[in-house]
Amino acid sequence: MATTSFHHPLLPNVHNDDKLAIHIPNSAHQVSNDSWFQVGVVLSTGINSAFALGYAGLIMVPLGWVGGVVGLILSSAISLYASTLIAKLHEYGGRRHIRYRDLAGFMYGQTAYSLVWASQYANLFLINTGYVILGGQALKAFYVLFRDDHQMKLPHFIAVAGLACVLFAIAIPHLSALRIWLGFSTFFSLVYICIVIALSLKDGLEAPPRDYSIPGTKNSKTWATIGAAANLVFAYNTGMLPEIQATVKEPVVNNMIKALNFQFTLGVIPMHAVTYIGYWAYGSSASSYLLNNVSGPIWLKGMANIAAFLQAIIALHIFASPTYEFLDTKYGVTGSALACKNLAFRIIVRGGYIAITAFLSALLPFLGDFMNLAGAISTFPLTFILPNHMYIVAKRKKLSFLKKSWHWLNIIFFSCIAVAAFVAALRFITVDSKTYHVFADL
């Protein structure tokens, strides 16, 4: 399928201010092509990815029933609010901003453009690293159901997961081309979520009373709580909302708000269900991958693990799409996706990107730590801090003192949380790096 470029007729692709000019390139990928429902499914895919199988252990265990439930609900509401702010700015200044960095550059200048570019791509790289680890863990869990001989270790399965991601990246040229694969992704999500819920309910009904106390010393509980706060943000947010909004049809703001409402109503139900039921069934022993907790027929657990593996491949492609779009646009990839030169480009460039991702995943396969780090260094700033400040800048003449104060309170609060979460994430990675050797078989 041929790609199209987007250029708003109202403004040229250079934003000028007093001191600098920022070049905004046209996109080599499709723009304004998808319905709000398809975009809502894309957003929900991230929420209900196999990462959701870890929230019972990574959020509920360190926070407990009250903190975990309240935290998930509040994070959902705040994330919807912040996402709506950024969605409303998509056409700020009379033009569409199809990349987060374009909007930042248009509003603040070259420095902000570069900082947002670096922060966003670091965030997406860490998320993709997590998906490769997740895919490897799912494959390993499937393997040990049938052959627990330790001949194949986690790094081997991560390599296989990386290869599968490369093949998918070559086959699917851009985000809008996912189409039917979003249906498969939803199906895979329902498979592993329904299986985990069913087996967790069975285990919970048959098990003796569980221990729901928060484990650890006072010091470790504090760090774990901060890390869980980063995971609360990670659970709902992508850090690439303008890039996803770029694919939606006109009217882009209204349709994106419809997609967000779908994401944060129907879209979050499976994730909440598997998180609460998993914690209810296993208490403080819930792991970062619930399929390691459940007991039941081998064939059923095997099906859930394969579904988690396949869904991780599709989810990674969504979060890698801004990187692919940047590379395709930078190197002028146009024309048919099946053209030999375009196929060769995807094989070499996307294959190289995922190879680096898979290598880092195998080197330091600490999934929960990467979720903490991604939430701290990028998801907090891109999801909560920057949207509130952008909204102040865009609406400064229309906002009352009370509304401005509310947005500044959000900026200050989430900045403090982001710093604390970053320190906690580094601590977790340092501790785990000392506990486990590189290329560990976790």
PDB file of N, CA and C in Angstrom, residues 237-332:
ATOM      1  N   ASN A 237      -0.226   4.688  29.808  1.00  0.00           N
ATOM      2  CA  ASN A 237       0.225   5.736  28.907  1.00  0.00           C
ATOM      3  C   ASN A 237       1.297   5.254  27.941  1.00  0.00           C
ATOM      4  N   THR A 238       1.337   5.917  26.784  1.00  0.00           N
ATOM      5  CA  THR A 238       2.238   5.506  25.709  1.00  0.00           C
ATOM      6  C   THR A 238       3.411   6.458  25.516  1.00  0.00           C
ATOM      7  N   GLY A 239       3.229   7.740  25.839  1.00  0.00           N
ATOM      8  CA  GLY A 239       4.277   8.716  25.546  1.00  0.00           C
ATOM      9  C   GLY A 239       4.359   9.040  24.067  1.00  0.00           C
ATOM     10  N   MET A 240       3.372   8.590  23.277  1.00  0.00           N
ATOM     11  CA  MET A 240       3.387   8.844  21.829  1.00  0.00           C
ATOM     12  C   MET A 240       1.978   9.191  21.330  1.00  0.00           C
ATOM     13  N   LEU A 241       1.218   9.899  22.151  1.00  0.00           N
ATOM     14  CA  LEU A 241      -0.171  10.191  21.798  1.00  0.00           C
ATOM     15  C   LEU A 241      -0.307  11.003  20.504  1.00  0.00           C
ATOM     16  N   PRO A 242       0.494  12.066  20.268  1.00  0.00           N
ATOM     17  CA  PRO A 242       0.345  12.791  18.996  1.00  0.00           C
ATOM     18  C   PRO A 242       0.610  11.916  17.778  1.00  0.00           C
ATOM     19  N   GLU A 243       1.557  10.980  17.903  1.00  0.00           N
ATOM     20  CA  GLU A 243       1.847  10.083  16.772  1.00  0.00           C
ATOM     21  C   GLU A 243       0.668   9.159  16.478  1.00  0.00           C
ATOM     22  N   ILE A 244      -0.010   8.704  17.535  1.00  0.00           N
ATOM     23  CA  ILE A 244      -1.201   7.877  17.341  1.00  0.00           C
ATOM     24  C   ILE A 244      -2.353   8.729  16.816  1.00  0.00           C
ATOM     25  N   GLN A 245      -2.491   9.937  17.353  1.00  0.00           N
ATOM     26  CA  GLN A 245      -3.555  10.833  16.900  1.00  0.00           C
ATOM     27  C   GLN A 245      -3.362  11.221  15.432  1.00  0.00           C
ATOM     28  N   ALA A 246      -2.141  11.201  14.942  1.00  0.00           N
ATOM     29  CA  ALA A 246      -1.874  11.545  13.544  1.00  0.00           C
ATOM     30  C   ALA A 246      -2.580  10.611  12.581  1.00  0.00           C
ATOM     31  N   THR A 247      -2.886   9.397  13.023  1.00  0.00           N
ATOM     32  CA  THR A 247      -3.512   8.421  12.130  1.00  0.00           C
ATOM     33  C   THR A 247      -5.026   8.550  12.062  1.00  0.00           C
ATOM     34  N   VAL A 248      -5.637   9.311  12.968  1.00  0.00           N
ATOM     35  CA  VAL A 248      -7.097   9.350  13.043  1.00  0.00           C
ATOM     36  C   VAL A 248      -7.669  10.309  11.984  1.00  0.00           C
ATOM     37  N   LYS A 249      -8.854   9.981  11.510  1.00  0.00           N
ATOM     38  CA  LYS A 249      -9.509  10.812  10.503  1.00  0.00           C
ATOM     39  C   LYS A 249     -10.035  12.112  11.098  1.00  0.00           C
ATOM     40  N   GLU A 250     -10.298  13.079  10.240  1.00  0.00           N
ATOM     41  CA  GLU A 250     -10.934  14.328  10.659  1.00  0.00           C
ATOM     42  C   GLU A 250     -12.361  14.043  11.148  1.00  0.00           C
ATOM     43  N   PRO A 251     -12.847  14.814  12.138  1.00  0.00           N
ATOM     44  CA  PRO A 251     -12.160  15.851  12.927  1.00  0.00           C
ATOM     45  C   PRO A 251     -11.250  15.209  13.973  1.00  0.00           C
ATOM     46  N   VAL A 252      -9.992  15.552  13.942  1.00  0.00           N
ATOM     47  CA  VAL A 252      -8.986  14.799  14.686  1.00  0.00           C
ATOM     48  C   VAL A 252      -9.129  14.930  16.201  1.00  0.00           C
ATOM     49  N   VAL A 253      -9.526  16.098  16.686  1.00  0.00           N
ATOM     50  CA  VAL A 253      -9.635  16.280  18.135  1.00  0.00           C
ATOM     51  C   VAL A 253     -10.836  15.506  18.684  1.00  0.00           C
ATOM     52  N   ASN A 254     -11.989  15.691  18.067  1.00  0.00           N
ATOM     53  CA  ASN A 254     -13.189  14.991  18.544  1.00  0.00           C
ATOM     54  C   ASN A 254     -13.037  13.479  18.434  1.00  0.00           C
ATOM     55  N   ASN A 255     -12.478  13.012  17.338  1.00  0.00           N
ATOM     56  CA  ASN A 255     -12.299  11.565  17.169  1.00  0.00           C
ATOM     57  C   ASN A 255     -11.278  10.999  18.147  1.00  0.00           C
ATOM     58  N   MET A 256     -10.251  11.782  18.447  1.00  0.00           N
ATOM     59  CA  MET A 256      -9.260  11.295  19.398  1.00  0.00           C
ATOM     60  C   MET A 256      -9.842  11.225  20.805  1.00  0.00           C
ATOM     61  N   ILE A 257     -10.665  12.181  21.153  1.00  0.00           N
ATOM     62  CA  ILE A 257     -11.301  12.148  22.478  1.00  0.00           C
ATOM     63  C   ILE A 257     -12.240  10.939  22.578  1.00  0.00           C
ATOM     64  N   LYS A 258     -12.928  10.613  21.481  1.00  0.00           N
ATOM     65  CA  LYS A 258     -13.748   9.391  21.464  1.00  0.00           C
ATOM     66  C   LYS A 258     -12.876   8.156  21.705  1.00  0.00           C
ATOM     67  N   ALA A 259     -11.723   8.120  21.035  1.00  0.00           N
ATOM     68  CA  ALA A 259     -10.811   6.982  21.194  1.00  0.00           C
ATOM     69  C   ALA A 259     -10.299   6.885  22.630  1.00  0.00           C
ATOM     70  N   LEU A 260      -9.982   8.029  23.241  1.00  0.00           N
ATOM     71  CA  LEU A 260      -9.501   8.040  24.617  1.00  0.00           C
ATOM     72  C   LEU A 260     -10.597   7.592  25.587  1.00  0.00           C
ATOM     73  N   ASN A 261     -11.814   8.037  25.347  1.00  0.00           N
ATOM     74  CA  ASN A 261     -12.918   7.603  26.204  1.00  0.00           C
ATOM     75  C   ASN A 261     -13.129   6.093  26.105  1.00  0.00           C
ATOM     76  N   PHE A 262     -12.978   5.553  24.905  1.00  0.00           N
ATOM     77  CA  PHE A 262     -13.068   4.098  24.738  1.00  0.00           C
ATOM     78  C   PHE A 262     -11.944   3.399  25.499  1.00  0.00           C
ATOM     79  N   GLN A 263     -10.732   3.936  25.366  1.00  0.00           N
ATOM     80  CA  GLN A 263      -9.571   3.335  26.038  1.00  0.00           C
ATOM     81  C   GLN A 263      -9.761   3.285  27.546  1.00  0.00           C
ATOM     82  N   PHE A 264     -10.242   4.375  28.137  1.00  0.00           N
ATOM     83  CA  PHE A 264     -10.305   4.468  29.594  1.00  0.00           C
ATOM     84  C   PHE A 264     -11.650   4.033  30.185  1.00  0.00           C
ATOM     85  N   THR A 265     -12.528   3.454  29.363  1.00  0.00           N
ATOM     86  CA  THR A 265     -13.763   2.847  29.881  1.00  0.00           C
ATOM     87  C   THR A 265     -13.737   1.351  29.588  1.00  0.00           C
ATOM     88  N   LEU A 266     -14.177   0.960  28.409  1.00  0.00           N
ATOM     89  CA  LEU A 266     -14.174  -0.457  28.047  1.00  0.00           C
ATOM     90  C   LEU A 266     -12.766  -1.020  27.942  1.00  0.00           C
ATOM     91  N   GLY A 267     -11.831  -0.194  27.450  1.00  0.00           N
ATOM     92  CA  GLY A 267     -10.486  -0.676  27.195  1.00  0.00           C
ATOM     93  C   GLY A 267      -9.705  -1.104  28.420  1.00  0.00           C
ATOM     94  N   VAL A 268     -10.028  -0.525  29.584  1.00  0.00           N
ATOM     95  CA  VAL A 268      -9.252  -0.840  30.789  1.00  0.00           C
ATOM     96  C   VAL A 268      -9.845  -1.984  31.606  1.00  0.00           C
ATOM     97  N   ILE A 269     -11.038  -2.421  31.271  1.00  0.00           N
ATOM     98  CA  ILE A 269     -11.705  -3.442  32.087  1.00  0.00           C
ATOM     99  C   ILE A 269     -10.905  -4.738  32.194  1.00  0.00           C
ATOM    100  N   PRO A 270     -10.402  -5.314  31.080  1.00  0.00           N
ATOM    101  CA  PRO A 270      -9.644  -6.565  31.213  1.00  0.00           C
ATOM    102  C   PRO A 270      -8.419  -6.431  32.107  1.00  0.00           C
ATOM    103  N   MET A 271      -7.688  -5.325  31.967  1.00  0.00           N
ATOM    104  CA  MET A 271      -6.481  -5.125  32.784  1.00  0.00           C
ATOM    105  C   MET A 271      -6.823  -5.042  34.267  1.00  0.00           C
ATOM    106  N   HIS A 272      -7.852  -4.291  34.612  1.00  0.00           N
ATOM    107  CA  HIS A 272      -8.262  -4.194  36.011  1.00  0.00           C
ATOM    108  C   HIS A 272      -8.691  -5.563  36.545  1.00  0.00           C
ATOM    109  N   ALA A 273      -9.461  -6.283  35.749  1.00  0.00           N
ATOM    110  CA  ALA A 273      -9.972  -7.582  36.198  1.00  0.00           C
ATOM    111  C   ALA A 273      -8.842  -8.556  36.502  1.00  0.00           C
ATOM    112  N   VAL A 274      -7.886  -8.697  35.577  1.00  0.00           N
ATOM    113  CA  VAL A 274      -6.814  -9.680  35.781  1.00  0.00           C
ATOM    114  C   VAL A 274      -5.899  -9.248  36.920  1.00  0.00           C
ATOM    115  N   THR A 275      -5.734  -7.951  37.128  1.00  0.00           N
ATOM    116  CA  THR A 275      -4.885  -7.452  38.208  1.00  0.00           C
ATOM    117  C   THR A 275      -5.500  -7.752  39.577  1.00  0.00           C
ATOM    118  N   TYR A 276      -6.767  -7.416  39.762  1.00  0.00           N
ATOM    119  CA  TYR A 276      -7.417  -7.627  41.057  1.00  0.00           C
ATOM    120  C   TYR A 276      -7.610  -9.107  41.369  1.00  0.00           C
ATOM    121  N   ILE A 277      -8.030  -9.873  40.372  1.00  0.00           N
ATOM    122  CA  ILE A 277      -8.263 -11.299  40.612  1.00  0.00           C
ATOM    123  C   ILE A 277      -6.952 -12.021  40.861  1.00  0.00           C
ATOM    124  N   GLY A 278      -5.897 -11.644  40.139  1.00  0.00           N
ATOM    125  CA  GLY A 278      -4.594 -12.246  40.372  1.00  0.00           C
ATOM    126  C   GLY A 278      -4.080 -11.982  41.777  1.00  0.00           C
ATOM    127  N   TYR A 279      -4.257 -10.742  42.249  1.00  0.00           N
ATOM    128  CA  TYR A 279      -3.798 -10.411  43.603  1.00  0.00           C
ATOM    129  C   TYR A 279      -4.664 -11.107  44.644  1.00  0.00           C
ATOM    130  N   TRP A 280      -5.976 -11.183  44.395  1.00  0.00           N
ATOM    131  CA  TRP A 280      -6.869 -11.888  45.315  1.00  0.00           C
ATOM    132  C   TRP A 280      -6.471 -13.361  45.444  1.00  0.00           C
ATOM    133  N   ALA A 281      -6.098 -13.968  44.332  1.00  0.00           N
ATOM    134  CA  ALA A 281      -5.803 -15.402  44.328  1.00  0.00           C
ATOM    135  C   ALA A 281      -4.456 -15.733  44.976  1.00  0.00           C
ATOM    136  N   TYR A 282      -3.461 -14.858  44.815  1.00  0.00           N
ATOM    137  CA  TYR A 282      -2.099 -15.217  45.238  1.00  0.00           C
ATOM    138  C   TYR A 282      -1.511 -14.281  46.287  1.00  0.00           C
ATOM    139  N   GLY A 283      -2.192 -13.186  46.583  1.00  0.00           N
ATOM    140  CA  GLY A 283      -1.724 -12.283  47.628  1.00  0.00           C
ATOM    141  C   GLY A 283      -0.331 -11.755  47.353  1.00  0.00           C
ATOM    142  N   SER A 284       0.481 -11.665  48.384  1.00  0.00           N
ATOM    143  CA  SER A 284       1.819 -11.086  48.254  1.00  0.00           C
ATOM    144  C   SER A 284       2.789 -11.987  47.497  1.00  0.00           C
ATOM    145  N   SER A 285       2.357 -13.196  47.133  1.00  0.00           N
ATOM    146  CA  SER A 285       3.210 -14.083  46.341  1.00  0.00           C
ATOM    147  C   SER A 285       2.951 -13.936  44.845  1.00  0.00           C
ATOM    148  N   ALA A 286       2.061 -13.023  44.441  1.00  0.00           N
ATOM    149  CA  ALA A 286       1.803 -12.784  43.019  1.00  0.00           C
ATOM    150  C   ALA A 286       3.090 -12.334  42.347  1.00  0.00           C
ATOM    151  N   SER A 287       3.398 -12.907  41.197  1.00  0.00           N
ATOM    152  CA  SER A 287       4.653 -12.635  40.509  1.00  0.00           C
ATOM    153  C   SER A 287       4.479 -11.536  39.463  1.00  0.00           C
ATOM    154  N   SER A 288       5.559 -11.174  38.821  1.00  0.00           N
ATOM    155  CA  SER A 288       5.509 -10.164  37.761  1.00  0.00           C
ATOM    156  C   SER A 288       5.036 -10.756  36.440  1.00  0.00           C
ATOM    157  N   TYR A 289       4.681 -12.045  36.443  1.00  0.00           N
ATOM    158  CA  TYR A 289       4.112 -12.705  35.262  1.00  0.00           C
ATOM    159  C   TYR A 289       3.176 -13.779  35.785  1.00  0.00           C
ATOM    160  N   LEU A 290       1.879 -13.465  35.864  1.00  0.00           N
ATOM    161  CA  LEU A 290       0.921 -14.306  36.577  1.00  0.00           C
ATOM    162  C   LEU A 290       0.844 -15.737  36.055  1.00  0.00           C
ATOM    163  N   LEU A 291       1.228 -15.961  34.807  1.00  0.00           N
ATOM    164  CA  LEU A 291       1.192 -17.321  34.288  1.00  0.00           C
ATOM    165  C   LEU A 291       2.205 -18.219  34.992  1.00  0.00           C
ATOM    166  N   ASN A 292       3.144 -17.626  35.719  1.00  0.00           N
ATOM    167  CA  ASN A 292       4.052 -18.425  36.550  1.00  0.00           C
ATOM    168  C   ASN A 292       3.398 -18.836  37.865  1.00  0.00           C
ATOM    169  N   ASN A 293       2.282 -18.196  38.222  1.00  0.00           N
ATOM    170  CA  ASN A 293       1.568 -18.518  39.463  1.00  0.00           C
ATOM    171  C   ASN A 293       0.470 -19.560  39.272  1.00  0.00           C
ATOM    172  N   VAL A 294      -0.223 -19.476  38.144  1.00  0.00           N
ATOM    173  CA  VAL A 294      -1.439 -20.266  37.981  1.00  0.00           C
ATOM    174  C   VAL A 294      -1.135 -21.752  37.849  1.00  0.00           C
ATOM    175  N   SER A 295      -2.068 -22.571  38.295  1.00  0.00           N
ATOM    176  CA  SER A 295      -1.990 -24.011  38.105  1.00  0.00           C
ATOM    177  C   SER A 295      -3.200 -24.448  37.285  1.00  0.00           C
ATOM    178  N   GLY A 296      -3.006 -25.451  36.450  1.00  0.00           N
ATOM    179  CA  GLY A 296      -4.091 -25.899  35.598  1.00  0.00           C
ATOM    180  C   GLY A 296      -3.573 -26.772  34.482  1.00  0.00           C
ATOM    181  N   PRO A 297      -4.419 -27.129  33.524  1.00  0.00           N
ATOM    182  CA  PRO A 297      -4.004 -27.984  32.408  1.00  0.00           C
ATOM    183  C   PRO A 297      -2.834 -27.371  31.637  1.00  0.00           C
ATOM    184  N   ILE A 298      -1.858 -28.204  31.309  1.00  0.00           N
ATOM    185  CA  ILE A 298      -0.670 -27.724  30.611  1.00  0.00           C
ATOM    186  C   ILE A 298      -1.037 -27.089  29.272  1.00  0.00           C
ATOM    187  N   TRP A 299      -1.967 -27.722  28.547  1.00  0.00           N
ATOM    188  CA  TRP A 299      -2.326 -27.197  27.221  1.00  0.00           C
ATOM    189  C   TRP A 299      -2.941 -25.808  27.329  1.00  0.00           C
ATOM    190  N   LEU A 300      -3.699 -25.554  28.420  1.00  0.00           N
ATOM    191  CA  LEU A 300      -4.331 -24.256  28.595  1.00  0.00           C
ATOM    192  C   LEU A 300      -3.297 -23.187  28.930  1.00  0.00           C
ATOM    193  N   LYS A 301      -2.371 -23.523  29.821  1.00  0.00           N
ATOM    194  CA  LYS A 301      -1.296 -22.577  30.147  1.00  0.00           C
ATOM    195  C   LYS A 301      -0.397 -22.343  28.937  1.00  0.00           C
ATOM    196  N   GLY A 302      -0.166 -23.390  28.164  1.00  0.00           N
ATOM    197  CA  GLY A 302       0.635 -23.232  26.957  1.00  0.00           C
ATOM    198  C   GLY A 302      -0.016 -22.295  25.966  1.00  0.00           C
ATOM    199  N   MET A 303      -1.332 -22.416  25.786  1.00  0.00           N
ATOM    200  CA  MET A 303      -2.066 -21.533  24.893  1.00  0.00           C
ATOM    201  C   MET A 303      -1.954 -20.079  25.359  1.00  0.00           C
ATOM    202  N   ALA A 304      -2.063 -19.856  26.671  1.00  0.00           N
ATOM    203  CA  ALA A 304      -1.974 -18.492  27.205  1.00  0.00           C
ATOM    204  C   ALA A 304      -0.588 -17.907  26.968  1.00  0.00           C
ATOM    205  N   ASN A 305       0.445 -18.705  27.165  1.00  0.00           N
ATOM    206  CA  ASN A 305       1.811 -18.209  26.957  1.00  0.00           C
ATOM    207  C   ASN A 305       2.082 -17.870  25.499  1.00  0.00           C
ATOM    208  N   ILE A 306       1.608 -18.705  24.586  1.00  0.00           N
ATOM    209  CA  ILE A 306       1.806 -18.413  23.162  1.00  0.00           C
ATOM    210  C   ILE A 306       1.025 -17.161  22.766  1.00  0.00           C
ATOM    211  N   ALA A 307      -0.192 -17.010  23.300  1.00  0.00           N
ATOM    212  CA  ALA A 307      -0.980 -15.804  23.023  1.00  0.00           C
ATOM    213  C   ALA A 307      -0.255 -14.557  23.534  1.00  0.00           C
ATOM    214  N   ALA A 308       0.355 -14.650  24.731  1.00  0.00           N
ATOM    215  CA  ALA A 308       1.106 -13.519  25.292  1.00  0.00           C
ATOM    216  C   ALA A 308       2.313 -13.187  24.418  1.00  0.00           C
ATOM    217  N   PHE A 309       2.981 -14.223  23.923  1.00  0.00           N
ATOM    218  CA  PHE A 309       4.144 -14.028  23.044  1.00  0.00           C
ATOM    219  C   PHE A 309       3.733 -13.312  21.756  1.00  0.00           C
ATOM    220  N   LEU A 310       2.675 -13.778  21.120  1.00  0.00           N
ATOM    221  CA  LEU A 310       2.242 -13.192  19.853  1.00  0.00           C
ATOM    222  C   LEU A 310       1.729 -11.767  20.043  1.00  0.00           C
ATOM    223  N   GLN A 311       1.030 -11.526  21.145  1.00  0.00           N
ATOM    224  CA  GLN A 311       0.522 -10.174  21.387  1.00  0.00           C
ATOM    225  C   GLN A 311       1.663  -9.202  21.656  1.00  0.00           C
ATOM    226  N   ALA A 312       2.725  -9.663  22.307  1.00  0.00           N
ATOM    227  CA  ALA A 312       3.884  -8.808  22.576  1.00  0.00           C
ATOM    228  C   ALA A 312       4.533  -8.338  21.279  1.00  0.00           C
ATOM    229  N   ILE A 313       4.527  -9.194  20.257  1.00  0.00           N
ATOM    230  CA  ILE A 313       5.110  -8.821  18.963  1.00  0.00           C
ATOM    231  C   ILE A 313       4.323  -7.669  18.341  1.00  0.00           C
ATOM    232  N   ILE A 314       2.980  -7.783  18.364  1.00  0.00           N
ATOM    233  CA  ILE A 314       2.137  -6.732  17.787  1.00  0.00           C
ATOM    234  C   ILE A 314       2.260  -5.444  18.598  1.00  0.00           C
ATOM    235  N   ALA A 315       2.255  -5.551  19.922  1.00  0.00           N
ATOM    236  CA  ALA A 315       2.352  -4.365  20.783  1.00  0.00           C
ATOM    237  C   ALA A 315       3.684  -3.656  20.581  1.00  0.00           C
ATOM    238  N   LEU A 316       4.764  -4.417  20.448  1.00  0.00           N
ATOM    239  CA  LEU A 316       6.066  -3.791  20.203  1.00  0.00           C
ATOM    240  C   LEU A 316       6.035  -2.971  18.927  1.00  0.00           C
ATOM    241  N   HIS A 317       5.381  -3.489  17.898  1.00  0.00           N
ATOM    242  CA  HIS A 317       5.340  -2.765  16.631  1.00  0.00           C
ATOM    243  C   HIS A 317       4.660  -1.406  16.795  1.00  0.00           C
ATOM    244  N   ILE A 318       3.628  -1.350  17.630  1.00  0.00           N
ATOM    245  CA  ILE A 318       2.944  -0.074  17.879  1.00  0.00           C
ATOM    246  C   ILE A 318       3.906   0.923  18.505  1.00  0.00           C
ATOM    247  N   PHE A 319       4.638   0.483  19.517  1.00  0.00           N
ATOM    248  CA  PHE A 319       5.526   1.403  20.229  1.00  0.00           C
ATOM    249  C   PHE A 319       6.816   1.686  19.466  1.00  0.00           C
ATOM    250  N   ALA A 320       7.140   0.849  18.492  1.00  0.00           N
ATOM    251  CA  ALA A 320       8.314   1.114  17.657  1.00  0.00           C
ATOM    252  C   ALA A 320       7.961   1.986  16.459  1.00  0.00           C
ATOM    253  N   SER A 321       6.666   2.191  16.197  1.00  0.00           N
ATOM    254  CA  SER A 321       6.235   2.914  14.994  1.00  0.00           C
ATOM    255  C   SER A 321       6.800   4.333  14.893  1.00  0.00           C
ATOM    256  N   PRO A 322       6.852   5.133  15.978  1.00  0.00           N
ATOM    257  CA  PRO A 322       7.462   6.452  15.836  1.00  0.00           C
ATOM    258  C   PRO A 322       8.928   6.392  15.402  1.00  0.00           C
ATOM    259  N   THR A 323       9.657   5.386  15.879  1.00  0.00           N
ATOM    260  CA  THR A 323      11.048   5.220  15.453  1.00  0.00           C
ATOM    261  C   THR A 323      11.110   4.848  13.982  1.00  0.00           C
ATOM    262  N   TYR A 324      10.245   3.939  13.568  1.00  0.00           N
ATOM    263  CA  TYR A 324      10.201   3.549  12.157  1.00  0.00           C
ATOM    264  C   TYR A 324       9.821   4.737  11.273  1.00  0.00           C
ATOM    265  N   GLU A 325       8.844   5.531  11.732  1.00  0.00           N
ATOM    266  CA  GLU A 325       8.413   6.698  10.958  1.00  0.00           C
ATOM    267  C   GLU A 325       9.559   7.691  10.809  1.00  0.00           C
ATOM    268  N   PHE A 326      10.301   7.909  11.883  1.00  0.00           N
ATOM    269  CA  PHE A 326      11.436   8.830  11.831  1.00  0.00           C
ATOM    270  C   PHE A 326      12.467   8.349  10.820  1.00  0.00           C
ATOM    271  N   LEU A 327      12.812   7.069  10.867  1.00  0.00           N
ATOM    272  CA  LEU A 327      13.833   6.528   9.963  1.00  0.00           C
ATOM    273  C   LEU A 327      13.348   6.527   8.517  1.00  0.00           C
ATOM    274  N   ASP A 328      12.094   6.122   8.310  1.00  0.00           N
ATOM    275  CA  ASP A 328      11.553   6.106   6.951  1.00  0.00           C
ATOM    276  C   ASP A 328      11.497   7.505   6.357  1.00  0.00           C
ATOM    277  N   THR A 329      11.086   8.487   7.171  1.00  0.00           N
ATOM    278  CA  THR A 329      11.006   9.864   6.700  1.00  0.00           C
ATOM    279  C   THR A 329      12.396  10.444   6.452  1.00  0.00           C
ATOM    280  N   LYS A 330      13.305  10.184   7.367  1.00  0.00           N
ATOM    281  CA  LYS A 330      14.666  10.722   7.241  1.00  0.00           C
ATOM    282  C   LYS A 330      15.356  10.245   5.968  1.00  0.00           C
ATOM    283  N   TYR A 331      15.145   8.986   5.641  1.00  0.00           N
ATOM    284  CA  TYR A 331      15.837   8.409   4.480  1.00  0.00           C
ATOM    285  C   TYR A 331      14.948   8.333   3.241  1.00  0.00           C
ATOM    286  N   GLY A 332      13.821   9.032   3.271  1.00  0.00           N
ATOM    287  CA  GLY A 332      12.999   9.190   2.085  1.00  0.00           C
ATOM    288  C   GLY A 332      12.397   7.909   1.551  1.00  0.00           C
TER     289      GLY A 332
END
